[in-house]
XYZ file of C-alpha atoms in Angstrom:
428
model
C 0.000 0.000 0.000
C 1.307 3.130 -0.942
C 1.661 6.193 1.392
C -0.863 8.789 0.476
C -3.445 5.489 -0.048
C -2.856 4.619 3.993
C -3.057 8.255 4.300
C -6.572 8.131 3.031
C -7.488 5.179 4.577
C -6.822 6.590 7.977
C -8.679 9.425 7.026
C -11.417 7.546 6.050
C -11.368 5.093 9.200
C -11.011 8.299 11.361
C -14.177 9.439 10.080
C -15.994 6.369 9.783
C -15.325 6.189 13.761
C -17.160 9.866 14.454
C -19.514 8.858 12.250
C -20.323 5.637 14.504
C -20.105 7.435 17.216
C -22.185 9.792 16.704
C -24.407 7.099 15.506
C -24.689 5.735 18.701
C -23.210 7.589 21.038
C -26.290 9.963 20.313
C -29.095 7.243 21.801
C -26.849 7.107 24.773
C -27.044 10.872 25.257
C -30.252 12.065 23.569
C -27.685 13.512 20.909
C -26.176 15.417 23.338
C -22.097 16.437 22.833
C -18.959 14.152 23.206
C -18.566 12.991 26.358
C -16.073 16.224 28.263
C -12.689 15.688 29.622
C -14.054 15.860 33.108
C -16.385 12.330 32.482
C -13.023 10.867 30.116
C -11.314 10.845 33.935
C -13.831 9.876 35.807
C -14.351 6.939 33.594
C -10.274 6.033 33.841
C -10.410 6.920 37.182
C -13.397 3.797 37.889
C -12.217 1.717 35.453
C -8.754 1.843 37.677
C -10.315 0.441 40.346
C -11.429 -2.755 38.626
C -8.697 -5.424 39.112
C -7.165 -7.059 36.069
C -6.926 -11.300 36.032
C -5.411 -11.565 32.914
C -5.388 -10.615 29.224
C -9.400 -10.788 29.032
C -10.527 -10.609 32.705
C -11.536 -8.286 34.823
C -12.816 -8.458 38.440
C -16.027 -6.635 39.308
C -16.957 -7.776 42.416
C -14.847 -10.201 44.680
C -16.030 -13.425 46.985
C -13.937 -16.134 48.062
C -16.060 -18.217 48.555
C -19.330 -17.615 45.742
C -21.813 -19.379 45.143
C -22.475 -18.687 41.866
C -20.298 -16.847 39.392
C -21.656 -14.272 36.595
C -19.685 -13.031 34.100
C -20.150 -9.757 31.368
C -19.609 -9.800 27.884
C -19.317 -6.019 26.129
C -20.890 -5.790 22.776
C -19.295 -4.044 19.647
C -17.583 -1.232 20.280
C -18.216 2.081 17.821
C -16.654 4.678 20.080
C -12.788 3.794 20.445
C -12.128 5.966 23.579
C -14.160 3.126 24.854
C -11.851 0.411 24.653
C -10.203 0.641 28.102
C -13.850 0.844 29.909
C -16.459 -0.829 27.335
C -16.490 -4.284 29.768
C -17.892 -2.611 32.909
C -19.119 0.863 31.432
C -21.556 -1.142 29.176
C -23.393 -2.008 32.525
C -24.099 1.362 34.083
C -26.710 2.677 36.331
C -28.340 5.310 33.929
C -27.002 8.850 34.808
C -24.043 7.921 36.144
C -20.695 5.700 36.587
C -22.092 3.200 39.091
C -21.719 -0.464 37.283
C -24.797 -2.389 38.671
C -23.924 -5.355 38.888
C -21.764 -4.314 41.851
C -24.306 -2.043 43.485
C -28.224 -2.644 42.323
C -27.619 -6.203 41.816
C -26.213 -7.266 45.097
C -28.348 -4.618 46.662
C -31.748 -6.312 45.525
C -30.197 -10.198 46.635
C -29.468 -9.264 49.569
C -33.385 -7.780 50.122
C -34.678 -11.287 49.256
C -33.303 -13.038 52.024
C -32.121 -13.158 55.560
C -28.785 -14.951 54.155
C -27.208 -12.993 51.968
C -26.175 -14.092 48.152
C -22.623 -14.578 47.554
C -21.736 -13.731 44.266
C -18.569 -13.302 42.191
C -18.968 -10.908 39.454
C -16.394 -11.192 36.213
C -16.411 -9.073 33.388
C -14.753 -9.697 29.517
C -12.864 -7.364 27.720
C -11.586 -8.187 24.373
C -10.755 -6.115 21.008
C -14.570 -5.450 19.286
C -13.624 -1.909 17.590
C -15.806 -1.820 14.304
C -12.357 -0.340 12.653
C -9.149 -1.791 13.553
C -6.019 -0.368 12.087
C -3.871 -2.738 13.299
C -3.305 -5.792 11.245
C -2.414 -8.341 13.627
C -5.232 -7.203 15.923
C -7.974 -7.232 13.144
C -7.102 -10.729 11.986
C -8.230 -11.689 15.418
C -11.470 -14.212 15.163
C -13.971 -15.566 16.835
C -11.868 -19.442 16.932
C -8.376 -17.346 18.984
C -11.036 -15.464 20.988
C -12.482 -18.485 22.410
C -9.366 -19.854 22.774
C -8.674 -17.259 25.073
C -11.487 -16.770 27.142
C -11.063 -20.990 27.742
C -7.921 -20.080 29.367
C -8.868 -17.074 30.685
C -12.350 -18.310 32.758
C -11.823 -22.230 32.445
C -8.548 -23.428 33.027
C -7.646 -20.496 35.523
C -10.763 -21.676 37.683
C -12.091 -18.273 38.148
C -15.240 -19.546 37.914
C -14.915 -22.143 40.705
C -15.222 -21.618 44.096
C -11.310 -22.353 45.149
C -11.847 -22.045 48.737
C -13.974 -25.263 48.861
C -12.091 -26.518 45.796
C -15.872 -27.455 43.940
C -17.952 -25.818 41.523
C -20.048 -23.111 41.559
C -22.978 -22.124 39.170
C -22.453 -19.791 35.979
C -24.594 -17.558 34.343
C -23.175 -15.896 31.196
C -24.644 -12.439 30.177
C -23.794 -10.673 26.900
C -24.414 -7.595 25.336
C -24.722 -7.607 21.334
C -22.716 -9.554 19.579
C -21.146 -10.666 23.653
C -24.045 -12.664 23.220
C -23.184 -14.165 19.715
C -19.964 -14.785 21.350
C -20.451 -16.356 24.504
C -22.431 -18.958 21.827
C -19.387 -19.738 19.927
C -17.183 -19.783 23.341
C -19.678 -22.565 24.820
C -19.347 -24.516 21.685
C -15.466 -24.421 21.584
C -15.469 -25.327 25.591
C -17.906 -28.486 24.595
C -15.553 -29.591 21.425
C -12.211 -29.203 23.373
C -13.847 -31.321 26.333
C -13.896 -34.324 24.042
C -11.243 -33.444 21.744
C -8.339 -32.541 24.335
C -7.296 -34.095 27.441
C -5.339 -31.783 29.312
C -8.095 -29.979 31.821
C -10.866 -32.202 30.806
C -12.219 -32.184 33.996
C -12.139 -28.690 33.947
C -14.047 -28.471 30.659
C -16.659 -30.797 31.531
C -16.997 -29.529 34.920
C -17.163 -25.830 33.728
C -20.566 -26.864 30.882
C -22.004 -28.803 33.976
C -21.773 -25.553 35.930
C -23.814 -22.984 32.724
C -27.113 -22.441 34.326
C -28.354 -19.489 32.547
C -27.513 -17.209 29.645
C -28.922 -13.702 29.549
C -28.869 -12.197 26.036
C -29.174 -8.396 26.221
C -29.797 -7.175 22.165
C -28.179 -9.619 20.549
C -28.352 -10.257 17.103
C -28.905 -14.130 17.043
C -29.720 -13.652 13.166
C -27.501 -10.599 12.129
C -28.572 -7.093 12.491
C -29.016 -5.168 8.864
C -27.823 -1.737 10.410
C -24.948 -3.386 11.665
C -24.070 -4.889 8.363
C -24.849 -2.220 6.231
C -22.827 0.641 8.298
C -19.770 -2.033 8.455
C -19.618 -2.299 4.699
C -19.055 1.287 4.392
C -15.256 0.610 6.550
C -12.834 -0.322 4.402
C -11.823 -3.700 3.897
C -8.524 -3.728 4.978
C -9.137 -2.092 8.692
C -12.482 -4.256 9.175
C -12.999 -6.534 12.192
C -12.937 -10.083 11.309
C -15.711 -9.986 13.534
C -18.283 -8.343 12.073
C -18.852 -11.576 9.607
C -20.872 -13.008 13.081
C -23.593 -9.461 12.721
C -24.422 -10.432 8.991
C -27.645 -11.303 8.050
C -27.679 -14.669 7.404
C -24.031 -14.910 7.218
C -22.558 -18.436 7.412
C -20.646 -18.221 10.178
C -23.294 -16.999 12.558
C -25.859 -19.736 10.870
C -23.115 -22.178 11.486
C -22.806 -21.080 15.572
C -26.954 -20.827 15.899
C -27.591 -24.366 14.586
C -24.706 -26.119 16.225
C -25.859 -23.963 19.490
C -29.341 -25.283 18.891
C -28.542 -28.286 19.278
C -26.511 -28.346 22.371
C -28.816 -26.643 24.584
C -31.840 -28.615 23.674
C -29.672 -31.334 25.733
C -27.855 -29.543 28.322
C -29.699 -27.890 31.620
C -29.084 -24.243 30.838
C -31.792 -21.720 30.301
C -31.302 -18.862 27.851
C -33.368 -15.885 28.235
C -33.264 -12.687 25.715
C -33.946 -8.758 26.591
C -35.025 -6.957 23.592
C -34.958 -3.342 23.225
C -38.124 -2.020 22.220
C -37.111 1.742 21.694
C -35.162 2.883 18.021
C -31.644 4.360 18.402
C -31.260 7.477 16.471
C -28.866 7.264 13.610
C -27.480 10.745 13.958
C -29.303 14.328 14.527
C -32.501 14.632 12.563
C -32.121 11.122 10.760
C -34.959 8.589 10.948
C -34.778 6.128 14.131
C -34.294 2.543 13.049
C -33.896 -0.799 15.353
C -30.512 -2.035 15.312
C -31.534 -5.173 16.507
C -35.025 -6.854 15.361
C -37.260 -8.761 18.138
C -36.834 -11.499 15.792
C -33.279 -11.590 15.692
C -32.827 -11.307 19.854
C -35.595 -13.562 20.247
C -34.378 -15.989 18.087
C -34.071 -19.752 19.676
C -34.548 -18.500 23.743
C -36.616 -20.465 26.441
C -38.163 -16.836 27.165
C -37.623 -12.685 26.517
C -38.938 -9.578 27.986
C -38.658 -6.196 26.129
C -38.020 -3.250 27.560
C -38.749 0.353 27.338
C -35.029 1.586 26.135
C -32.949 1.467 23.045
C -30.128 -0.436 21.822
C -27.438 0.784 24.580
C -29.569 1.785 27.418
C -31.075 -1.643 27.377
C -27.572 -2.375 29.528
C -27.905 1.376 31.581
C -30.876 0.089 34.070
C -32.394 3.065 36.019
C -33.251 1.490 39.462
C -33.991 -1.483 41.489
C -36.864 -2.217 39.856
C -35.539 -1.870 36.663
C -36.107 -5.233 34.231
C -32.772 -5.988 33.866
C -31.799 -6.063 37.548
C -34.997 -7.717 38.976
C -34.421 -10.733 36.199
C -30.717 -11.218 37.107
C -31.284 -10.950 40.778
C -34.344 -13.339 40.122
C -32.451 -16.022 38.143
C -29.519 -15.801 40.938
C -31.349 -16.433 43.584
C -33.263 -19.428 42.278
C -29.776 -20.829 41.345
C -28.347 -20.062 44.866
C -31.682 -21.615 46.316
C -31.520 -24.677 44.388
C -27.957 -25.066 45.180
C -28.394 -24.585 48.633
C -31.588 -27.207 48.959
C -29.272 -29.622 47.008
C -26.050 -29.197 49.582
C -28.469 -29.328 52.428
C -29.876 -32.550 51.556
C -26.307 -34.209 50.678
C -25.950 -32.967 54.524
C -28.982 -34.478 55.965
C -28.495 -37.784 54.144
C -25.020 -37.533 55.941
C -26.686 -36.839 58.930
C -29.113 -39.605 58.851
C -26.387 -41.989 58.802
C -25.489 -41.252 62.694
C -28.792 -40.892 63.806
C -29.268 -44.332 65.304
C -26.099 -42.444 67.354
C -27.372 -39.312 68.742
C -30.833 -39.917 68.989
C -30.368 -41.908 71.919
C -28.658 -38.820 73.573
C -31.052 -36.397 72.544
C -33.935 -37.964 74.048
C -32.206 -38.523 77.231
C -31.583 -34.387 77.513
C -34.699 -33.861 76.186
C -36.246 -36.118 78.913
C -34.178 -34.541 81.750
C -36.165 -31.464 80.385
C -33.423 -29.383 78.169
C -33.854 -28.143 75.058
C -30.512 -28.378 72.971
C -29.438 -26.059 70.526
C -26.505 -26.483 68.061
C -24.381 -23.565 67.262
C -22.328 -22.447 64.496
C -19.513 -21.302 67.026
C -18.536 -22.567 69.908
C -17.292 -19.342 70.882
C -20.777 -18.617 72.497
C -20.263 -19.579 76.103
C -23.851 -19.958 77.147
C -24.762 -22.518 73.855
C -21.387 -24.218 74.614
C -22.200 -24.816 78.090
C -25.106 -26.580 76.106
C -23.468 -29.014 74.070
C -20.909 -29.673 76.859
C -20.966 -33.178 77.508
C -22.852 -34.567 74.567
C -21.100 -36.964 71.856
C -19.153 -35.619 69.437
C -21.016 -36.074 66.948
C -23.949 -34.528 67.653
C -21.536 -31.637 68.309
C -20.476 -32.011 64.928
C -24.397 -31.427 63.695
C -23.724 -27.824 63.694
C -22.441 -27.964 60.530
C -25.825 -27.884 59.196
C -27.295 -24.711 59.014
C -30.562 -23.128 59.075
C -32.357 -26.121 59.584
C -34.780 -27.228 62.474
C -35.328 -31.491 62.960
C -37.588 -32.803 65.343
C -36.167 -35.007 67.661
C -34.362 -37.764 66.288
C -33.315 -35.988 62.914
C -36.480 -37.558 61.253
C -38.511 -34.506 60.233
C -37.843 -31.014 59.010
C -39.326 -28.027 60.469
C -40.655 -25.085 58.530
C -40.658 -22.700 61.873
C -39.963 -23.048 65.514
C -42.877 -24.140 67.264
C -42.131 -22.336 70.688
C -44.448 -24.408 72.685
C -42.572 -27.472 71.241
C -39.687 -28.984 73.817
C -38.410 -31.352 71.857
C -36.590 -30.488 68.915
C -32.862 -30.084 68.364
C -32.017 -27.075 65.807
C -29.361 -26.176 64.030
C -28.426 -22.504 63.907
C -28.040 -20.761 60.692
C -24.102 -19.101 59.905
């Protein structure tokens, strides 16, 4: 390529990426200016305090020990000062630089139950820019992106719970063509679970784990605005992955039927929120959808639209906006289920040694005590109560939450107060 021709093509590019901005950037703003200097540092300053895991991770929200995991995928990108901030400034609270699911989201858990929801909350960040100048950078495709992101949440066991060394529940959410992505990136986890066997176990554990997969906007069957604004870049500084927003493209057809398939035998839900505002094109253009209903709702177990357009579908307003009450909704089902299932594993244990401490508790219970387990024996007065009994009925405090009538044979719903004989186990 000749000199003055890159000349022009960085002219054009530099154009092309005002253009897009302005494009979109106006639905996000009611047309309103560039964003100032002032909000450019307050947006490095937030994004600063997000921790980096590696080359595609970022940490929203830290827990130890979770219970279920969520991660973010960022849609395209048409704004490049975006690039550093795109994979938690997608998700803001409209109006301002909180990211919600680090403030609404655990904020409305922890209001729909006594014990509160531990969640770990990962976000994506990878190179979406509709224009890439860079060669190397461009070439990149949806194949070495999954690649990545198999090292980058799989094998590095982010998305376990390493303090118990077991596996947590995952719920996926993506924004766009995040969405189309986190397709293709469950479909290379599934092949390289049978194909490889380094970290199988990690693989197979890891599509075992998917319970839910939140599509915000995303163009399950191409998006015609998309496609016709991206054949206006030039060829040579075009994203390989804009191929996945064509209508009926064969790569995307490819991902959607071998998707398809999948699911319909896996235990994952998928659900899809589907803007139901137009985004503005630019200042006094007509208002066109960027993404159909038919394309979000393509091949979903359910959707929901909401009043907002293409971006501020991801920029909830409050609480009780849609996007926060579904999230916190399908969390704490998970987290319920999860914690019903590890109870029972616990009472089965349980059940085992009750021919061994039933004996016991009816002989307290006859000398007229009522005996209450605690989660620590650092309370004197309950540790003068289990003082003296067997070990392991001691060791029933491991159980939490959970009230058996005498001899471990029946589970409680409430304390009956005029009941003396029952033996509960405190909650942590």
């Amino acid at each position: 390529m000749c000199r003055s021709q890159f000349w022009m093509n960085s002219v054009i590019c530099g154009y092309l990426s005002k253009f897009w901005n302005c494009i979109f950037r106006g639905s996000k703003s009611n047309m309103s200016a560039p964003e100032s200097a002032s909000t450019a540092v307050d947006l490095h300053e937030q994004t600063k305090k997000f921790e980096r895991l590696n080359d595609h991770v970022y940490l929203l929200k830290q827990e130890t020990n979770p219970e279920v995991v969520i991660v973010f995928f960022h849609g395209l990108l048409v704004d490049e000062s975006e690039k550093e901030h795109a994979f938690w400034s997608t998700w803001r609270v409209r109006g301002s630089n909180d990211c919600w699911p680090i403030t609404l989201l655990p904020t409305r858990l922890n209001s729909l139950t006594e014990v509160p929801h531990r969640i770990r909350v990962l976000a994506v960040s990878y190179e979406s820019r509709v224009s890439v100048p860079e060669v190397q950078i461009r070439a990149t495709d949806k194949h070495l992106l999954s690649e990545n992101f198999i090292q980058s949440l799989v094998i590095s066991g982010l998305c376990r719970n390493e303090e118990l060394d077991r596996d947590v529940p995952i719920i996926l959410v993506g924004h766009d063509m995040g969405g189309i992505l986190i397709k293709n990136f469950i479909m290379e986890v599934e092949r390289a679970a049978v194909t490889t066997k380094t970290e199988q176990a990690k693989l197979v554990n890891f599509l075992k784990s998917l319970k839910a997969v939140l599509f915000f906007s995303t163009p399950n069957n191409g998006s015609k605005v998309i496609e016709k604004i991206a054949g206006t870049i030039p060829k040579e500084n075009r994203s390989e992955l804009l191929k996945l927003m064509a209508v009926l493209g064969s790569e995307l057809s490819r991902i959607n039927s071998e998707f398809k398939i999948y699911r319909a035998q896996s235990g994952f839900q998928t659900f899809a929120i589907v803007a139901s505002y137009q985004t503005r094109l630019n200042q006094g253009s007509e208002a066109v959808m960027v993404v159909e209903e038919g394309s979000a709702r393509y091949d979903v177990d359910g959707y929901y639209s909401v009043a907002a357009d293409h971006f501020q579908m991801c920029q909830p307003e409050a609480l009780w906006s849609y996007p926060v009450t579904k999230l916190s909704d399908d969390v704490r089902k998970i987290a319920k289920a999860e914690r019903e299932k590890d109870l029972e594993q616990r009472y089965q244990k349980l059940k085992a040694v009750d021919h061994v401490v039933s004996d016991e508790v009816h002989r307290q219970i006859s000398n007229g005590k009522k005996i209450a387990i605690a989660e620590s024996e650092k309370d004197l007065e309950l540790e003068e109560k289990v003082k003296g009994l067997p070990q392991r009925l001691q060791e029933l405090k491991a159980v939490p939450g959970r009230l058996y009538s005498y001899g471990l044979k029946e589970d409680e719903v409430h304390i009956d107060r005029d009941q003396d004989q029952f033996l509960l186990i405190q909650p942590r």
